[in-house]
Amino acid sequence: VQEYLAAWHAHTKLSAEEQSKLFQEKLNDDRFRMMLLFLAGITKLQDEQVQQQIFIKDLDFLAHLMYESQNAILCPILANAVQRNGKLSLNFDDLFQCTVLTYFLSTCNYPWKLLQLSGLTDQQMQVMQQVSREYAGRSDVRKK
């Protein structure tokens, strides 16, 4: 709750420029990670400067921010970065990570050259299938 309230405070009390500066200053500080995820969700992560900063710093974090903000505009940015860098290191021990990856794959509509998912449990596959079905029919996700 504390991280959400901090994010809400930043959203309501700071200008867009100050929010961007907050992302710049705290992006590498793990203590602010959850608050920044909440802030991304509240603001829909529409500040291009912030998007570029996150893109440069951490692809995995960008995937989480994309999911939290439901900002499908970030999909091609992340997809291109994954293709260039060769990997997205999400930990599949956590079902939330499966949800993030499935949202990303379902939303980006990207022509993958190679996509290898191995070692997934039945529960993880079920989560990925459920999330995939959930987002497949949402026209608002695909059109952004």
PDB file of C-alpha atoms in Angstrom:
ATOM      1  CA  VAL A   1       0.000   0.000   0.000  1.00  0.00           C
ATOM      2  CA  GLN A   2       2.846   2.367   0.845  1.00  0.00           C
ATOM      3  CA  GLU A   3       4.332   2.119  -2.669  1.00  0.00           C
ATOM      4  CA  TYR A   4       0.958   2.787  -4.280  1.00  0.00           C
ATOM      5  CA  LEU A   5       0.343   5.826  -2.096  1.00  0.00           C
ATOM      6  CA  ALA A   6       3.815   7.139  -2.928  1.00  0.00           C
ATOM      7  CA  ALA A   7       3.079   6.672  -6.641  1.00  0.00           C
ATOM      8  CA  TRP A   8      -0.289   8.397  -6.305  1.00  0.00           C
ATOM      9  CA  HIS A   9       1.350  11.278  -4.470  1.00  0.00           C
ATOM     10  CA  ALA A  10       3.982  11.614  -7.217  1.00  0.00           C
ATOM     11  CA  HIS A  11       1.263  11.552  -9.867  1.00  0.00           C
ATOM     12  CA  THR A  12      -0.937  14.170  -8.220  1.00  0.00           C
ATOM     13  CA  LYS A  13       1.717  16.496  -6.790  1.00  0.00           C
ATOM     14  CA  LEU A  14       4.536  16.411  -9.354  1.00  0.00           C
ATOM     15  CA  SER A  15       4.499  17.863 -12.835  1.00  0.00           C
ATOM     16  CA  ALA A  16       5.182  15.582 -15.807  1.00  0.00           C
ATOM     17  CA  GLU A  17       8.721  16.950 -15.914  1.00  0.00           C
ATOM     18  CA  GLU A  18       9.246  16.204 -12.211  1.00  0.00           C
ATOM     19  CA  GLN A  19       7.835  12.696 -12.683  1.00  0.00           C
ATOM     20  CA  SER A  20      10.270  12.130 -15.530  1.00  0.00           C
ATOM     21  CA  LYS A  21      13.116  13.309 -13.304  1.00  0.00           C
ATOM     22  CA  LEU A  22      11.936  10.936 -10.568  1.00  0.00           C
ATOM     23  CA  PHE A  23      12.127   8.022 -13.019  1.00  0.00           C
ATOM     24  CA  GLN A  24      15.600   9.140 -14.105  1.00  0.00           C
ATOM     25  CA  GLU A  25      16.905   9.386 -10.566  1.00  0.00           C
ATOM     26  CA  LYS A  26      15.293   6.272  -9.066  1.00  0.00           C
ATOM     27  CA  LEU A  27      15.216   3.814 -11.962  1.00  0.00           C
ATOM     28  CA  ASN A  28      18.265   1.887 -10.749  1.00  0.00           C
ATOM     29  CA  ASP A  29      17.263   1.943  -7.094  1.00  0.00           C
ATOM     30  CA  ASP A  30      15.514  -1.339  -6.232  1.00  0.00           C
ATOM     31  CA  ARG A  31      13.821   0.313  -3.261  1.00  0.00           C
ATOM     32  CA  PHE A  32      11.739   2.395  -5.704  1.00  0.00           C
ATOM     33  CA  ARG A  33      10.995  -0.368  -8.228  1.00  0.00           C
ATOM     34  CA  MET A  34       7.471  -1.155  -7.028  1.00  0.00           C
ATOM     35  CA  MET A  35       6.556   2.502  -6.640  1.00  0.00           C
ATOM     36  CA  LEU A  36       7.723   3.177 -10.204  1.00  0.00           C
ATOM     37  CA  LEU A  37       5.625   0.243 -11.444  1.00  0.00           C
ATOM     38  CA  PHE A  38       2.569   1.746  -9.751  1.00  0.00           C
ATOM     39  CA  LEU A  39       3.402   5.182 -11.140  1.00  0.00           C
ATOM     40  CA  ALA A  40       3.670   3.668 -14.612  1.00  0.00           C
ATOM     41  CA  GLY A  41       0.228   2.135 -14.165  1.00  0.00           C
ATOM     42  CA  ILE A  42      -1.321   5.362 -12.948  1.00  0.00           C
ATOM     43  CA  THR A  43       0.203   7.529 -15.694  1.00  0.00           C
ATOM     44  CA  LYS A  44      -0.098   4.898 -18.447  1.00  0.00           C
ATOM     45  CA  LEU A  45       3.617   5.577 -18.977  1.00  0.00           C
ATOM     46  CA  GLN A  46       2.966   8.107 -21.701  1.00  0.00           C
ATOM     47  CA  ASP A  47       6.074  10.236 -21.224  1.00  0.00           C
ATOM     48  CA  GLU A  48       8.382   9.361 -24.137  1.00  0.00           C
ATOM     49  CA  GLN A  49      11.454  10.522 -22.263  1.00  0.00           C
ATOM     50  CA  VAL A  50      10.684   8.062 -19.459  1.00  0.00           C
ATOM     51  CA  GLN A  51      10.035   5.267 -21.985  1.00  0.00           C
ATOM     52  CA  GLN A  52      13.456   5.817 -23.560  1.00  0.00           C
ATOM     53  CA  GLN A  53      15.196   5.857 -20.191  1.00  0.00           C
ATOM     54  CA  ILE A  54      13.611   2.592 -19.156  1.00  0.00           C
ATOM     55  CA  PHE A  55      14.320   1.067 -22.553  1.00  0.00           C
ATOM     56  CA  ILE A  56      18.007   1.836 -22.174  1.00  0.00           C
ATOM     57  CA  LYS A  57      18.247   0.604 -18.601  1.00  0.00           C
ATOM     58  CA  ASP A  58      16.342  -2.657 -18.232  1.00  0.00           C
ATOM     59  CA  LEU A  59      14.244  -4.629 -20.730  1.00  0.00           C
ATOM     60  CA  ASP A  60      12.717  -6.831 -18.041  1.00  0.00           C
ATOM     61  CA  PHE A  61      11.574  -3.787 -16.108  1.00  0.00           C
ATOM     62  CA  LEU A  62      10.175  -2.310 -19.323  1.00  0.00           C
ATOM     63  CA  ALA A  63       8.121  -5.479 -19.809  1.00  0.00           C
ATOM     64  CA  HIS A  64       6.681  -5.066 -16.311  1.00  0.00           C
ATOM     65  CA  LEU A  65       5.975  -1.381 -16.852  1.00  0.00           C
ATOM     66  CA  MET A  66       4.288  -2.151 -20.158  1.00  0.00           C
ATOM     67  CA  TYR A  67       2.036  -4.662 -18.417  1.00  0.00           C
ATOM     68  CA  GLU A  68       1.273  -2.432 -15.432  1.00  0.00           C
ATOM     69  CA  SER A  69       0.533   0.596 -17.585  1.00  0.00           C
ATOM     70  CA  GLN A  70      -1.358  -1.429 -20.231  1.00  0.00           C
ATOM     71  CA  ASN A  71       0.437   0.811 -22.731  1.00  0.00           C
ATOM     72  CA  ALA A  72       0.597  -1.257 -25.911  1.00  0.00           C
ATOM     73  CA  ILE A  73       2.622   1.472 -27.621  1.00  0.00           C
ATOM     74  CA  LEU A  74       5.628   0.118 -25.725  1.00  0.00           C
ATOM     75  CA  CYS A  75       5.248  -3.314 -27.378  1.00  0.00           C
ATOM     76  CA  PRO A  76       7.138  -2.597 -30.597  1.00  0.00           C
ATOM     77  CA  ILE A  77       9.859  -0.778 -28.655  1.00  0.00           C
ATOM     78  CA  LEU A  78      10.327  -3.774 -26.383  1.00  0.00           C
ATOM     79  CA  ALA A  79       9.992  -6.320 -29.213  1.00  0.00           C
ATOM     80  CA  ASN A  80      12.695  -4.597 -31.259  1.00  0.00           C
ATOM     81  CA  ALA A  81      14.969  -4.416 -28.235  1.00  0.00           C
ATOM     82  CA  VAL A  82      14.471  -8.105 -27.464  1.00  0.00           C
ATOM     83  CA  GLN A  83      15.271  -9.004 -31.083  1.00  0.00           C
ATOM     84  CA  ARG A  84      18.463  -6.900 -30.964  1.00  0.00           C
ATOM     85  CA  ASN A  85      19.611  -8.093 -27.544  1.00  0.00           C
ATOM     86  CA  GLY A  86      18.476 -11.675 -28.018  1.00  0.00           C
ATOM     87  CA  LYS A  87      16.673 -12.205 -24.752  1.00  0.00           C
ATOM     88  CA  LEU A  88      14.177 -11.112 -22.178  1.00  0.00           C
ATOM     89  CA  SER A  89      15.062 -12.621 -18.807  1.00  0.00           C
ATOM     90  CA  LEU A  90      11.794 -13.136 -17.021  1.00  0.00           C
ATOM     91  CA  ASN A  91      11.762 -15.641 -14.169  1.00  0.00           C
ATOM     92  CA  PHE A  92       9.081 -18.218 -14.846  1.00  0.00           C
ATOM     93  CA  ASP A  93       9.056 -19.446 -11.245  1.00  0.00           C
ATOM     94  CA  ASP A  94       6.692 -16.551 -10.651  1.00  0.00           C
ATOM     95  CA  LEU A  95       3.254 -16.822 -12.296  1.00  0.00           C
ATOM     96  CA  PHE A  96       3.132 -13.054 -12.594  1.00  0.00           C
ATOM     97  CA  GLN A  97       6.138 -13.257 -14.930  1.00  0.00           C
ATOM     98  CA  CYS A  98       4.145 -15.653 -17.123  1.00  0.00           C
ATOM     99  CA  THR A  99       1.329 -13.115 -17.184  1.00  0.00           C
ATOM    100  CA  VAL A 100       3.714 -10.309 -18.189  1.00  0.00           C
ATOM    101  CA  LEU A 101       5.247 -12.362 -20.999  1.00  0.00           C
ATOM    102  CA  THR A 102       1.877 -13.504 -22.305  1.00  0.00           C
ATOM    103  CA  TYR A 103       0.514  -9.951 -22.300  1.00  0.00           C
ATOM    104  CA  PHE A 104       3.589  -8.863 -24.209  1.00  0.00           C
ATOM    105  CA  LEU A 105       3.325 -11.652 -26.789  1.00  0.00           C
ATOM    106  CA  SER A 106      -0.436 -11.234 -27.180  1.00  0.00           C
ATOM    107  CA  THR A 107      -0.239  -7.484 -27.562  1.00  0.00           C
ATOM    108  CA  CYS A 108       2.826  -6.831 -29.671  1.00  0.00           C
ATOM    109  CA  ASN A 109       1.830  -8.796 -32.787  1.00  0.00           C
ATOM    110  CA  TYR A 110       5.519  -9.008 -33.717  1.00  0.00           C
ATOM    111  CA  PRO A 111       7.004 -11.448 -36.265  1.00  0.00           C
ATOM    112  CA  TRP A 112       9.430 -13.367 -34.062  1.00  0.00           C
ATOM    113  CA  LYS A 113      12.415 -15.012 -35.724  1.00  0.00           C
ATOM    114  CA  LEU A 114      12.945 -17.276 -32.741  1.00  0.00           C
ATOM    115  CA  LEU A 115      10.872 -17.699 -29.622  1.00  0.00           C
ATOM    116  CA  GLN A 116      11.767 -20.550 -27.341  1.00  0.00           C
ATOM    117  CA  LEU A 117       9.836 -21.318 -24.192  1.00  0.00           C
ATOM    118  CA  SER A 118      10.917 -24.479 -22.480  1.00  0.00           C
ATOM    119  CA  GLY A 119      10.541 -26.031 -19.082  1.00  0.00           C
ATOM    120  CA  LEU A 120       7.174 -24.482 -18.303  1.00  0.00           C
ATOM    121  CA  THR A 121       4.956 -26.287 -15.823  1.00  0.00           C
ATOM    122  CA  ASP A 122       1.323 -27.136 -16.550  1.00  0.00           C
ATOM    123  CA  GLN A 123       0.229 -24.337 -14.208  1.00  0.00           C
ATOM    124  CA  GLN A 124       2.440 -21.808 -15.987  1.00  0.00           C
ATOM    125  CA  MET A 125       1.091 -22.918 -19.375  1.00  0.00           C
ATOM    126  CA  GLN A 126      -2.476 -22.574 -18.066  1.00  0.00           C
ATOM    127  CA  VAL A 127      -1.768 -19.030 -16.878  1.00  0.00           C
ATOM    128  CA  MET A 128      -0.234 -18.122 -20.216  1.00  0.00           C
ATOM    129  CA  GLN A 129      -3.159 -19.617 -22.144  1.00  0.00           C
ATOM    130  CA  GLN A 130      -5.702 -17.826 -19.947  1.00  0.00           C
ATOM    131  CA  VAL A 131      -3.984 -14.456 -20.292  1.00  0.00           C
ATOM    132  CA  SER A 132      -3.567 -14.997 -24.026  1.00  0.00           C
ATOM    133  CA  ARG A 133      -7.295 -15.654 -24.443  1.00  0.00           C
ATOM    134  CA  GLU A 134      -8.078 -12.648 -22.266  1.00  0.00           C
ATOM    135  CA  TYR A 135      -6.070 -10.231 -24.426  1.00  0.00           C
ATOM    136  CA  ALA A 136      -6.675 -11.838 -27.821  1.00  0.00           C
ATOM    137  CA  GLY A 137     -10.173 -10.421 -28.108  1.00  0.00           C
ATOM    138  CA  ARG A 138      -9.412  -6.921 -26.826  1.00  0.00           C
ATOM    139  CA  SER A 139      -9.385  -4.556 -29.762  1.00  0.00           C
ATOM    140  CA  ASP A 140      -8.235  -1.679 -27.551  1.00  0.00           C
ATOM    141  CA  VAL A 141      -4.985  -3.499 -26.828  1.00  0.00           C
ATOM    142  CA  ARG A 142      -4.179  -4.285 -30.443  1.00  0.00           C
ATOM    143  CA  LYS A 143      -4.975  -0.846 -31.863  1.00  0.00           C
ATOM    144  CA  LYS A 144      -2.855   1.301 -29.516  1.00  0.00           C
TER     145      LYS A 144
END
